[in-house]
Amino acid sequence: MTVATRSSTPDKGNIPKFDEYELNKEQWNEIIILIKNEELLNGVSILYADDEVYYISIDSAKLTFKGIDFLEENNAWTKIYNSIKEARDWFKI
């Protein structure tokens, strides 16, 4: 997978896990399903049993061009947010 986490690095083949983000498994599953449905990643496998998520694999997930665009856009917003936050702290707003 091409998304780095705190302890996972894609170049070494480590796969992100839900507990690295302080999420429970249900929250993680919902996020992965959303990411797949939004076509931000390819290669995500989701198996259902009795209309519930039984297994999710992101072992062969790859970031799509849409996913790259999403990360770039949100990185810009993060920079703007941090700048505003710094200015607010500086001016004591």
Short mmCIF file of C-alpha atoms in Angstrom, two decimals:
data_model
loop_
_atom_site.label_atom_id
_atom_site.label_comp_id
_atom_site.label_asym_id
_atom_site.label_seq_id
_atom_site.Cartn_x
_atom_site.Cartn_y
_atom_site.Cartn_z
CA MET A 1 0.00 0.00 0.00
CA THR A 2 1.29 3.44 -0.77
CA VAL A 3 0.11 5.29 2.33
CA ALA A 4 2.65 5.77 5.11
CA THR A 5 1.64 5.49 8.72
CA ARG A 6 3.40 6.13 11.97
CA SER A 7 5.04 2.71 12.08
CA SER A 8 4.33 1.36 8.59
CA THR A 9 6.43 2.23 5.60
CA PRO A 10 5.20 1.19 2.14
CA ASP A 11 8.68 0.73 0.72
CA LYS A 12 9.30 -2.03 3.25
CA GLY A 13 5.98 -3.73 2.53
CA ASN A 14 4.36 -3.00 5.90
CA ILE A 15 0.58 -2.78 5.85
CA PRO A 16 -1.21 -0.14 7.99
CA LYS A 17 -3.37 -1.52 10.80
CA PHE A 18 -6.40 -0.03 12.54
CA ASP A 19 -4.76 0.22 15.95
CA GLU A 20 -2.01 2.48 14.54
CA TYR A 21 -4.73 5.12 14.14
CA GLU A 22 -6.44 4.51 17.49
CA LEU A 23 -9.51 3.14 15.69
CA ASN A 24 -11.54 0.07 16.47
CA LYS A 25 -11.96 -2.56 13.77
CA GLU A 26 -15.47 -1.41 12.81
CA GLN A 27 -14.30 2.18 12.27
CA TRP A 28 -11.32 0.94 10.23
CA ASN A 29 -13.59 -1.24 8.08
CA GLU A 30 -15.96 1.67 7.39
CA ILE A 31 -13.05 3.90 6.36
CA ILE A 32 -11.55 1.26 4.04
CA ILE A 33 -14.96 0.62 2.46
CA LEU A 34 -15.46 4.36 1.94
CA ILE A 35 -11.99 4.73 0.41
CA LYS A 36 -12.69 1.82 -1.94
CA ASN A 37 -16.14 3.13 -2.89
CA GLU A 38 -14.68 6.58 -3.62
CA GLU A 39 -12.11 4.85 -5.87
CA LEU A 40 -9.15 6.30 -3.97
CA LEU A 41 -7.51 2.84 -3.82
CA ASN A 42 -7.49 -0.18 -6.13
CA GLY A 43 -6.77 -3.72 -5.01
CA VAL A 44 -8.85 -3.65 -1.84
CA SER A 45 -10.63 -6.97 -1.18
CA ILE A 46 -13.75 -7.04 0.98
CA LEU A 47 -15.55 -10.26 1.82
CA TYR A 48 -19.02 -10.23 3.34
CA ALA A 49 -20.84 -12.91 5.33
CA ASP A 50 -24.47 -12.47 6.35
CA ASP A 51 -24.42 -8.84 5.13
CA GLU A 52 -21.53 -7.99 7.44
CA VAL A 53 -17.87 -7.40 6.72
CA TYR A 54 -16.07 -10.67 7.31
CA TYR A 55 -12.62 -9.83 5.99
CA ILE A 56 -10.81 -6.86 4.44
CA SER A 57 -7.46 -7.09 2.70
CA ILE A 58 -5.39 -4.07 1.69
CA ASP A 59 -2.25 -6.13 1.05
CA SER A 60 -2.26 -5.31 -2.68
CA ALA A 61 -3.91 -1.89 -2.50
CA LYS A 62 -2.55 0.82 -4.76
CA LEU A 63 -3.30 4.52 -4.68
CA THR A 64 -5.28 5.69 -7.72
CA PHE A 65 -4.84 9.01 -9.52
CA LYS A 66 -8.05 10.12 -7.82
CA GLY A 67 -6.49 9.12 -4.48
CA ILE A 68 -3.36 11.12 -5.26
CA ASP A 69 -5.49 14.16 -6.10
CA PHE A 70 -7.41 13.70 -2.84
CA LEU A 71 -4.20 13.61 -0.79
CA GLU A 72 -2.75 16.64 -2.55
CA GLU A 73 -5.95 18.67 -2.06
CA ASN A 74 -6.22 17.73 1.59
CA ASN A 75 -2.54 18.41 2.18
CA ALA A 76 -3.13 21.97 0.91
CA TRP A 77 -6.07 22.37 3.30
CA THR A 78 -3.94 21.04 6.14
CA LYS A 79 -1.28 23.66 5.41
CA ILE A 80 -3.93 26.41 5.31
CA TYR A 81 -5.46 25.19 8.58
CA ASN A 82 -2.06 25.09 10.29
CA SER A 83 -1.25 28.61 9.06
CA ILE A 84 -4.56 29.96 10.36
CA LYS A 85 -4.04 28.16 13.66
CA GLU A 86 -0.55 29.65 14.03
CA ALA A 87 -1.84 33.15 13.23
CA ARG A 88 -4.68 32.75 15.71
CA ASP A 89 -2.24 31.63 18.41
CA TRP A 90 0.08 34.52 17.59
CA PHE A 91 -2.71 37.12 17.73
CA LYS A 92 -4.49 35.40 20.65
CA ILE A 93 -7.78 35.38 18.75
#
